mmCIF file of C-alpha atoms in Angstrom:
data_model
loop_
_atom_site.group_PDB
_atom_site.id
_atom_site.type_symbol
_atom_site.label_atom_id
_atom_site.label_comp_id
_atom_site.label_asym_id
_atom_site.label_seq_id
_atom_site.Cartn_x
_atom_site.Cartn_y
_atom_site.Cartn_z
ATOM 1 C CA MET A 1 57.934 -17.986 40.835
ATOM 2 C CA VAL A 2 54.521 -18.838 43.105
ATOM 3 C CA ALA A 3 52.148 -20.815 41.039
ATOM 4 C CA GLN A 4 48.224 -19.496 41.341
ATOM 5 C CA ASP A 5 45.285 -21.921 42.179
ATOM 6 C CA PRO A 6 43.075 -22.344 38.829
ATOM 7 C CA VAL A 7 40.104 -22.218 40.854
ATOM 8 C CA GLN A 8 41.162 -18.656 42.520
ATOM 9 C CA ASP A 9 41.355 -17.560 39.123
ATOM 10 C CA SER A 10 38.071 -18.172 37.925
ATOM 11 C CA LEU A 11 36.258 -16.461 41.015
ATOM 12 C CA PRO A 12 35.791 -12.950 40.833
ATOM 13 C CA LEU A 13 37.993 -10.325 42.183
ATOM 14 C CA ALA A 14 35.569 -9.736 45.269
ATOM 15 C CA GLN A 15 35.253 -13.012 46.049
ATOM 16 C CA GLN A 16 38.829 -14.114 45.971
ATOM 17 C CA PRO A 17 40.161 -14.662 49.526
ATOM 18 C CA PRO A 18 42.970 -12.464 50.445
ATOM 19 C CA LEU A 19 46.547 -13.021 49.930
ATOM 20 C CA PRO A 20 49.169 -14.257 52.569
ATOM 21 C CA THR A 21 51.242 -11.326 52.825
ATOM 22 C CA ALA A 22 54.381 -10.873 54.956
ATOM 23 C CA PRO A 23 53.824 -8.549 58.145
ATOM 24 C CA LEU A 24 54.198 -4.331 57.678
ATOM 25 C CA ARG A 25 57.560 -2.675 58.704
ATOM 26 C CA ARG A 26 57.803 0.338 60.137
ATOM 27 C CA ILE A 27 60.231 3.103 58.626
ATOM 28 C CA TYR A 28 61.561 5.382 61.427
ATOM 29 C CA GLU A 29 63.987 6.999 59.073
ATOM 30 C CA ARG A 30 63.216 11.153 58.695
ATOM 31 C CA PRO A 31 62.947 12.021 54.910
ATOM 32 C CA SER A 32 64.938 14.606 54.104
ATOM 33 C CA THR A 33 63.838 18.207 54.031
ATOM 34 C CA THR A 34 64.910 21.710 52.734
ATOM 35 C CA CYS A 35 64.155 25.057 54.425
ATOM 36 C CA SER A 36 64.203 28.202 52.188
ATOM 37 C CA LYS A 37 64.249 30.575 55.088
ATOM 38 C CA PRO A 38 68.146 31.073 55.124
ATOM 39 C CA GLN A 39 68.341 31.278 51.676
ATOM 40 C CA ARG A 40 65.633 34.169 52.053
ATOM 41 C CA VAL A 41 67.692 36.077 54.929
ATOM 42 C CA LYS A 42 70.979 35.537 52.561
ATOM 43 C CA GLN A 43 68.948 36.977 49.714
ATOM 44 C CA ASN A 44 68.011 40.116 51.865
ATOM 45 C CA SER A 45 71.339 40.531 53.612
ATOM 46 C CA GLU A 46 72.959 40.589 49.707
ATOM 47 C CA SER A 47 70.150 43.249 48.640
ATOM 48 C CA GLU A 48 70.947 45.481 51.564
ATOM 49 C CA ARG A 49 74.549 45.330 50.831
ATOM 50 C CA ARG A 50 73.832 46.191 46.920
ATOM 51 C CA SER A 51 71.773 49.187 47.935
ATOM 52 C CA PRO A 52 72.699 50.507 51.863
ATOM 53 C CA SER A 53 70.896 53.863 51.414
ATOM 54 C CA SER A 54 67.496 52.375 50.198
ATOM 55 C CA GLU A 55 66.359 52.801 53.926
ATOM 56 C CA ASP A 56 67.825 56.096 54.357
ATOM 57 C CA ASP A 57 66.029 57.440 51.308
ATOM 58 C CA ARG A 58 62.960 55.986 52.616
ATOM 59 C CA ASP A 59 63.330 57.395 55.988
ATOM 60 C CA GLU A 60 64.061 60.949 54.519
ATOM 61 C CA ARG A 61 61.148 60.809 52.131
ATOM 62 C CA GLU A 62 59.008 60.154 55.061
ATOM 63 C CA SER A 63 60.319 62.963 57.555
ATOM 64 C CA ARG A 64 60.242 65.404 54.962
ATOM 65 C CA ALA A 65 57.845 68.508 55.591
ATOM 66 C CA GLU A 66 56.158 69.980 53.191
ATOM 67 C CA ILE A 67 54.678 73.584 53.669
ATOM 68 C CA GLN A 68 51.041 73.494 52.640
ATOM 69 C CA ASN A 69 50.461 77.346 53.299
ATOM 70 C CA ALA A 70 53.093 79.740 52.941
ATOM 71 C CA GLU A 71 51.456 82.412 54.812
ATOM 72 C CA ASP A 72 51.014 80.310 57.810
ATOM 73 C CA TYR A 73 54.391 79.265 58.007
ATOM 74 C CA ASN A 74 55.475 83.002 57.739
ATOM 75 C CA GLU A 75 53.270 84.162 60.354
ATOM 76 C CA ILE A 76 54.427 81.843 62.792
ATOM 77 C CA PHE A 77 58.268 81.769 62.445
ATOM 78 C CA GLN A 78 58.979 85.030 60.455
ATOM 79 C CA PRO A 79 60.391 87.441 63.589
ATOM 80 C CA LYS A 80 57.913 90.319 64.046
ATOM 81 C CA ASN A 81 60.595 92.891 65.501
ATOM 82 C CA SER A 82 63.986 93.533 64.107
ATOM 83 C CA ILE A 83 66.945 93.559 66.464
ATOM 84 C CA SER A 84 68.935 96.636 65.852
ATOM 85 C CA ARG A 85 72.752 97.023 66.589
ATOM 86 C CA THR A 86 74.051 99.255 69.378
ATOM 87 C CA PRO A 87 75.070 102.022 67.982
ATOM 88 C CA PRO A 88 72.795 101.154 64.981
ATOM 89 C CA ARG A 89 74.503 101.003 61.435
ATOM 90 C CA ARG A 90 74.340 103.908 59.456
ATOM 91 C CA SER A 91 72.871 103.156 55.990
ATOM 92 C CA GLU A 92 75.542 104.862 53.488
ATOM 93 C CA PRO A 93 74.815 104.055 49.923
ATOM 94 C CA PHE A 94 77.350 102.236 48.236
ATOM 95 C CA PRO A 95 79.079 104.630 45.406
ATOM 96 C CA ALA A 96 78.626 103.896 42.017
ATOM 97 C CA PRO A 97 81.627 102.411 39.683
ATOM 98 C CA PRO A 98 83.292 105.093 37.518
ATOM 99 C CA GLU A 99 82.240 103.659 34.445
ATOM 100 C CA ASP A 100 78.291 103.789 34.776
ATOM 101 C CA ASP A 101 76.759 106.709 33.771
ATOM 102 C CA THR A 102 75.090 109.426 35.413
ATOM 103 C CA ALA A 103 71.595 108.639 35.706
ATOM 104 C CA THR A 104 72.433 104.972 37.447
ATOM 105 C CA ALA A 105 75.132 106.884 39.745
ATOM 106 C CA LYS A 106 72.178 109.140 41.000
ATOM 107 C CA GLU A 107 69.686 106.196 41.460
ATOM 108 C CA ALA A 108 72.484 104.195 43.337
ATOM 109 C CA ALA A 109 73.575 107.160 45.534
ATOM 110 C CA LYS A 110 69.591 107.674 47.026
ATOM 111 C CA PRO A 111 68.950 105.396 50.192
ATOM 112 C CA SER A 112 66.525 103.058 49.942
ATOM 113 C CA PRO A 113 63.391 103.811 52.173
ATOM 114 C CA ALA A 114 63.210 99.997 53.870
ATOM 115 C CA MET A 115 66.908 100.483 54.906
ATOM 116 C CA ASP A 116 65.936 103.743 56.507
ATOM 117 C CA THR A 117 63.117 102.427 58.415
ATOM 118 C CA GLN A 118 65.120 99.202 59.478
ATOM 119 C CA PHE A 119 68.141 101.080 60.883
ATOM 120 C CA PRO A 120 67.417 104.599 61.590
ATOM 121 C CA VAL A 121 70.181 107.259 62.186
ATOM 122 C CA PRO A 122 70.685 108.328 65.935
ATOM 123 C CA ASN A 123 70.815 111.484 67.186
ATOM 124 C CA LEU A 124 74.935 111.873 68.326
ATOM 125 C CA GLU A 125 73.679 114.834 70.515
ATOM 126 C CA VAL A 126 70.983 112.567 72.601
ATOM 127 C CA LEU A 127 73.684 109.549 72.862
ATOM 128 C CA SER A 128 75.040 109.336 76.251
ATOM 129 C CA TRP A 129 78.315 107.516 76.536
ATOM 130 C CA PRO A 130 79.078 106.020 79.877
ATOM 131 C CA GLN A 131 81.105 108.032 82.180
ATOM 132 C CA VAL A 132 84.710 107.258 83.268
ATOM 133 C CA ILE A 133 85.087 107.088 86.933
ATOM 134 C CA THR A 134 88.427 108.319 88.335
ATOM 135 C CA SER A 135 89.362 106.926 91.764
ATOM 136 C CA THR A 136 90.690 109.765 93.546
ATOM 137 C CA PRO A 137 92.697 109.099 96.258
ATOM 138 C CA VAL A 138 91.069 109.861 99.690
ATOM 139 C CA PRO A 139 93.275 111.959 102.179
ATOM 140 C CA LYS A 140 94.045 109.698 105.481
ATOM 141 C CA ALA A 141 92.301 111.481 108.856
ATOM 142 C CA GLU A 142 94.329 112.088 111.533
ATOM 143 C CA PRO A 143 93.230 110.276 114.588
ATOM 144 C CA ALA A 144 91.348 112.212 117.531
ATOM 145 C CA ILE A 145 94.043 110.388 119.867
ATOM 146 C CA ILE A 146 97.349 109.155 119.089
ATOM 147 C CA PRO A 147 98.460 106.144 120.764
ATOM 148 C CA ALA A 148 101.324 105.448 122.828
ATOM 149 C CA ALA A 149 102.180 102.181 121.700
ATOM 150 C CA ARG A 150 102.398 101.906 118.011
ATOM 151 C CA ASN A 151 104.626 99.933 115.596
ATOM 152 C CA GLU A 152 104.496 102.203 112.407
ATOM 153 C CA PRO A 153 105.038 106.033 111.944
ATOM 154 C CA ILE A 154 101.972 108.247 113.009
ATOM 155 C CA GLY A 155 103.059 111.633 111.398
ATOM 156 C CA LEU A 156 104.031 113.174 114.557
ATOM 157 C CA LYS A 157 104.680 117.094 114.086
ATOM 158 C CA ALA A 158 107.821 118.469 115.290
ATOM 159 C CA SER A 159 106.238 122.085 115.502
ATOM 160 C CA ASP A 160 103.922 121.014 118.477
ATOM 161 C CA PHE A 161 106.719 120.311 120.432
ATOM 162 C CA LEU A 162 108.303 123.762 119.334
ATOM 163 C CA PRO A 163 107.517 127.390 120.073
ATOM 164 C CA ALA A 164 104.666 129.037 117.625
ATOM 165 C CA VAL A 165 106.741 130.233 114.366
ATOM 166 C CA LYS A 166 104.627 131.801 111.663
ATOM 167 C CA ILE A 167 105.880 129.639 108.618
ATOM 168 C CA PRO A 168 105.585 131.278 105.320
ATOM 169 C CA GLN A 169 103.287 129.515 102.581
ATOM 170 C CA GLN A 170 104.748 126.321 100.702
ATOM 171 C CA THR A 171 104.645 125.953 97.030
ATOM 172 C CA GLU A 172 104.973 122.957 94.941
ATOM 173 C CA LEU A 173 107.986 120.713 96.298
ATOM 174 C CA VAL A 174 110.424 119.543 93.735
ATOM 175 C CA ASP A 175 112.975 116.255 94.178
ATOM 176 C CA GLU A 176 115.443 118.650 95.895
ATOM 177 C CA ASP A 177 113.061 120.533 97.901
ATOM 178 C CA ALA A 178 111.530 117.116 99.683
ATOM 179 C CA MET A 179 114.924 116.217 100.293
ATOM 180 C CA SER A 180 115.861 119.464 102.044
ATOM 181 C CA GLN A 181 112.220 119.363 103.941
ATOM 182 C CA ILE A 182 113.321 115.590 105.177
ATOM 183 C CA ARG A 183 116.860 116.750 106.274
ATOM 184 C CA LYS A 184 114.935 119.879 107.656
ATOM 185 C CA GLY A 185 112.783 117.627 109.710
ATOM 186 C CA HIS A 186 115.736 115.503 111.088
ATOM 187 C CA ASP A 187 117.532 118.792 111.857
ATOM 188 C CA THR A 188 114.269 120.014 113.680
ATOM 189 C CA MET A 189 113.559 116.637 115.805
ATOM 190 C CA CYS A 190 117.214 117.022 117.246
ATOM 191 C CA VAL A 191 116.719 120.427 118.172
ATOM 192 C CA VAL A 192 113.684 119.367 120.115
ATOM 193 C CA LEU A 193 115.512 116.485 121.534
ATOM 194 C CA THR A 194 118.129 118.957 122.474
ATOM 195 C CA SER A 195 115.963 121.441 124.351
ATOM 196 C CA ARG A 196 113.853 118.888 125.835
ATOM 197 C CA HIS A 197 117.405 117.326 127.367
ATOM 198 C CA LYS A 198 118.455 120.792 128.347
ATOM 199 C CA ASN A 199 114.871 121.204 130.160
ATOM 200 C CA LEU A 200 115.090 118.316 132.163
ATOM 201 C CA ASP A 201 118.638 119.154 133.403
ATOM 202 C CA THR A 202 116.961 122.162 134.857
ATOM 203 C CA VAL A 203 114.450 120.501 136.618
ATOM 204 C CA ARG A 204 116.736 117.826 138.069
ATOM 205 C CA ALA A 205 118.706 120.411 139.125
ATOM 206 C CA MET A 206 116.074 121.903 141.183
ATOM 207 C CA TRP A 207 115.031 118.337 142.496
ATOM 208 C CA THR A 208 118.475 117.920 143.654
ATOM 209 C CA THR A 209 118.153 120.608 146.119
ATOM 210 C CA GLY A 210 114.903 118.767 147.783
ATOM 211 C CA ASP A 211 112.310 121.404 147.050
ATOM 212 C CA ILE A 212 109.763 119.694 145.354
ATOM 213 C CA LYS A 213 107.713 122.686 144.775
ATOM 214 C CA THR A 214 110.286 124.529 142.785
ATOM 215 C CA SER A 215 111.218 121.732 140.513
ATOM 216 C CA VAL A 216 107.595 121.398 139.655
ATOM 217 C CA ASP A 217 107.362 125.493 139.387
ATOM 218 C CA SER A 218 110.385 125.247 136.901
ATOM 219 C CA ALA A 219 108.657 122.682 134.687
ATOM 220 C CA VAL A 220 105.436 124.667 134.495
ATOM 221 C CA ALA A 221 107.428 127.724 133.751
ATOM 222 C CA ILE A 222 109.132 126.095 130.658
ATOM 223 C CA ASN A 223 105.633 125.766 128.931
ATOM 224 C CA ASP A 224 106.646 122.615 127.638
ATOM 225 C CA LEU A 225 103.971 119.582 128.244
ATOM 226 C CA SER A 226 106.595 117.124 127.553
ATOM 227 C CA VAL A 227 108.911 118.143 130.550
ATOM 228 C CA VAL A 228 105.467 118.100 133.021
ATOM 229 C CA VAL A 229 104.616 114.359 131.742
ATOM 230 C CA ASP A 230 108.516 113.333 132.396
ATOM 231 C CA LEU A 231 108.166 114.889 135.741
ATOM 232 C CA LEU A 232 104.508 113.613 136.387
ATOM 233 C CA ASN A 233 105.081 110.203 135.744
ATOM 234 C CA ILE A 234 108.060 110.121 138.529
ATOM 235 C CA VAL A 235 105.959 111.847 141.128
ATOM 236 C CA ASN A 236 103.083 109.469 140.258
ATOM 237 C CA GLN A 237 104.932 106.847 141.647
ATOM 238 C CA LYS A 238 105.678 108.240 144.719
ATOM 239 C CA ALA A 239 102.266 108.996 146.660
ATOM 240 C CA SER A 240 104.360 110.574 149.558
ATOM 241 C CA LEU A 241 105.707 113.542 147.232
ATOM 242 C CA TRP A 242 102.043 114.987 146.568
ATOM 243 C CA LYS A 243 101.357 118.302 148.779
ATOM 244 C CA LEU A 244 98.421 120.455 148.664
ATOM 245 C CA ASP A 245 100.201 123.295 147.164
ATOM 246 C CA LEU A 246 101.937 121.158 144.514
ATOM 247 C CA CYS A 247 97.953 120.484 143.573
ATOM 248 C CA THR A 248 97.375 123.999 143.101
ATOM 249 C CA THR A 249 100.418 123.972 140.353
ATOM 250 C CA ILE A 250 99.511 120.584 138.696
ATOM 251 C CA LEU A 251 96.202 120.532 138.308
ATOM 252 C CA PRO A 252 95.723 123.500 135.330
ATOM 253 C CA GLN A 253 98.408 121.409 134.036
ATOM 254 C CA ILE A 254 96.228 118.267 134.220
ATOM 255 C CA GLU A 255 93.316 119.822 132.135
ATOM 256 C CA LYS A 256 95.895 120.497 129.446
ATOM 257 C CA LEU A 257 96.826 116.884 129.507
ATOM 258 C CA LEU A 258 93.188 116.037 129.555
ATOM 259 C CA GLN A 259 92.582 117.714 126.306
ATOM 260 C CA SER A 260 95.975 116.275 124.573
ATOM 261 C CA LYS A 261 95.827 114.529 121.127
ATOM 262 C CA TYR A 262 98.618 112.144 122.818
ATOM 263 C CA GLU A 263 97.291 108.985 124.369
ATOM 264 C CA SER A 264 100.498 109.079 126.618
ATOM 265 C CA TYR A 265 99.683 112.460 127.618
ATOM 266 C CA VAL A 266 95.820 111.603 128.773
ATOM 267 C CA GLN A 267 96.890 108.588 130.576
ATOM 268 C CA THR A 268 99.318 110.577 132.778
ATOM 269 C CA GLY A 269 97.082 113.100 133.777
ATOM 270 C CA CYS A 270 94.176 110.701 134.425
ATOM 271 C CA THR A 271 96.683 109.166 136.610
ATOM 272 C CA SER A 272 97.520 112.266 138.533
ATOM 273 C CA LEU A 273 93.903 113.590 139.124
ATOM 274 C CA LYS A 274 92.703 110.116 140.252
ATOM 275 C CA LEU A 275 96.019 110.497 143.009
ATOM 276 C CA ILE A 276 94.481 114.086 143.902
ATOM 277 C CA LEU A 277 91.164 113.227 144.027
ATOM 278 C CA GLN A 278 91.841 109.960 146.236
ATOM 279 C CA ARG A 279 94.205 112.185 148.680
ATOM 280 C CA PHE A 280 93.234 115.644 148.798
ATOM 281 C CA LEU A 281 89.272 115.457 148.097
ATOM 282 C CA PRO A 282 87.700 114.643 151.243
ATOM 283 C CA LEU A 283 90.555 116.849 152.834
ATOM 284 C CA ILE A 284 89.377 120.148 150.809
ATOM 285 C CA THR A 285 85.860 119.404 151.269
ATOM 286 C CA ASP A 286 86.397 119.151 154.975
ATOM 287 C CA ILE A 287 87.967 122.175 155.365
ATOM 288 C CA LEU A 288 85.796 124.014 153.319
ATOM 289 C CA ALA A 289 82.618 123.065 155.365
ATOM 290 C CA ALA A 290 84.290 123.662 158.278
ATOM 291 C CA PRO A 291 83.321 126.916 160.477
ATOM 292 C CA PRO A 292 85.427 130.070 160.666
ATOM 293 C CA SER A 293 87.837 129.678 163.399
ATOM 294 C CA VAL A 294 88.044 132.382 166.730
ATOM 295 C CA GLY A 295 91.010 134.655 166.194
ATOM 296 C CA VAL A 296 93.816 134.785 163.328
ATOM 297 C CA ASP A 297 95.063 131.626 162.064
ATOM 298 C CA ILE A 298 97.551 132.352 159.049
ATOM 299 C CA SER A 299 98.514 128.532 158.440
ATOM 300 C CA ARG A 300 94.727 127.617 158.110
ATOM 301 C CA GLU A 301 93.713 130.659 156.508
ATOM 302 C CA GLU A 302 96.413 129.794 153.559
ATOM 303 C CA ARG A 303 95.413 125.772 153.639
ATOM 304 C CA LEU A 304 91.674 127.287 153.176
ATOM 305 C CA HIS A 305 92.757 129.359 150.240
ATOM 306 C CA LYS A 306 94.465 126.614 148.697
ATOM 307 C CA CYS A 307 91.642 124.310 149.195
ATOM 308 C CA ARG A 308 89.306 127.079 147.395
ATOM 309 C CA LEU A 309 91.853 127.696 144.313
ATOM 310 C CA CYS A 310 91.715 123.305 143.875
ATOM 311 C CA TYR A 311 88.047 123.234 144.398
ATOM 312 C CA LYS A 312 87.678 125.843 141.981
ATOM 313 C CA GLN A 313 89.914 124.205 139.392
ATOM 314 C CA LEU A 314 88.459 120.839 140.081
ATOM 315 C CA LYS A 315 85.191 122.153 139.332
ATOM 316 C CA SER A 316 86.533 123.504 136.120
ATOM 317 C CA ILE A 317 87.981 119.706 135.067
ATOM 318 C CA SER A 318 84.770 117.943 136.107
ATOM 319 C CA GLY A 319 82.832 119.441 133.108
ATOM 320 C CA LEU A 320 85.518 118.013 131.199
ATOM 321 C CA VAL A 321 85.623 114.539 132.375
ATOM 322 C CA LYS A 322 81.664 114.432 132.346
ATOM 323 C CA SER A 323 81.744 115.206 128.629
ATOM 324 C CA LYS A 324 84.525 112.266 128.126
ATOM 325 C CA SER A 325 83.230 109.801 129.927
ATOM 326 C CA GLY A 326 80.951 108.505 127.005
ATOM 327 C CA LEU A 327 83.908 107.497 125.406
ATOM 328 C CA SER A 328 84.651 103.759 124.544
ATOM 329 C CA GLY A 329 87.695 101.924 125.115
ATOM 330 C CA ARG A 330 90.205 102.450 128.158
ATOM 331 C CA HIS A 331 90.147 106.110 127.612
ATOM 332 C CA GLY A 332 86.086 106.090 128.521
ATOM 333 C CA SER A 333 86.546 103.491 131.386
ATOM 334 C CA ALA A 334 89.572 105.953 132.900
ATOM 335 C CA PHE A 335 86.925 108.933 133.117
ATOM 336 C CA ARG A 336 83.650 107.302 134.082
ATOM 337 C CA GLU A 337 85.935 106.037 137.219
ATOM 338 C CA LEU A 338 87.044 110.168 137.565
ATOM 339 C CA HIS A 339 83.563 111.052 136.967
ATOM 340 C CA LEU A 340 82.331 109.005 140.297
ATOM 341 C CA LEU A 341 85.231 109.910 142.179
ATOM 342 C CA MET A 342 84.433 114.052 141.494
ATOM 343 C CA ALA A 343 80.579 113.155 142.115
ATOM 344 C CA SER A 344 80.999 114.812 145.498
ATOM 345 C CA LEU A 345 81.593 118.202 143.727
ATOM 346 C CA ASP A 346 78.265 118.556 142.425
#
């Protein structure tokens, strides 16, 4: 216990000297504090867990649209025109049940005017139903010229290679008739080939005698262009076989070949005509342009007669060649070449 001085005790407090004290000590310890924010977050999470639909209810209340004026809403959103069905539905009344009285049944049988105006009954006579388009087979057009090289049947007619015979009118075919027609076609082709073989044997017999003119005359007398074509295909390979008297016999047949629908016939006719024009046309024009000789010359008269006959036939063929020179393809080029060779006839 510290003893106080009696003198100091008698002095007033304001005049008392300060007591000697120890030096002040600094405290660096942080006082403990508590935070209330986590508790608030925890309380909020617990409240959300208790009422999860509170925010949804609030959003629904905020997004709910209230129609203030029903007339404006109907004018904007209600459709102006009604779309009718095709065909429109008929408004038929619903039959009344049997236990109802007669007056109620009559009222139920009357159609409502709203239904009539909304779904008018169409006139069945005015309605046009779509027409059903049926596909009809288009008949295949026969080609103008039948090609020589072909890989499929072209529909050759055997009657073209036989003498003209009047055929009675055919009726509708059944299976047996169709089979008989097929067999008949086979038999007809066999007859055609047999006849051609026989005719070629006749021409060959004349050919072996060494008289080319006689063999050509016999081929022309047979009146079969196929035999003439077979013979010309041999003569065209040997230009030395051509004579002026042979031209007078071949030129009418060449005109028929140029008008044929078979490509092989046309090609053979063009080849033969080209050989005649190249070898004999200058000779024909020179003999016809030469002045008459003095005296009698039988050989010259015969030559002049043959030249006049050939010139007449060539003039007849030139019109046909000129008309076909405008064709396209191989035939057109062949006819144009012949037309140039025949330019001296004009």
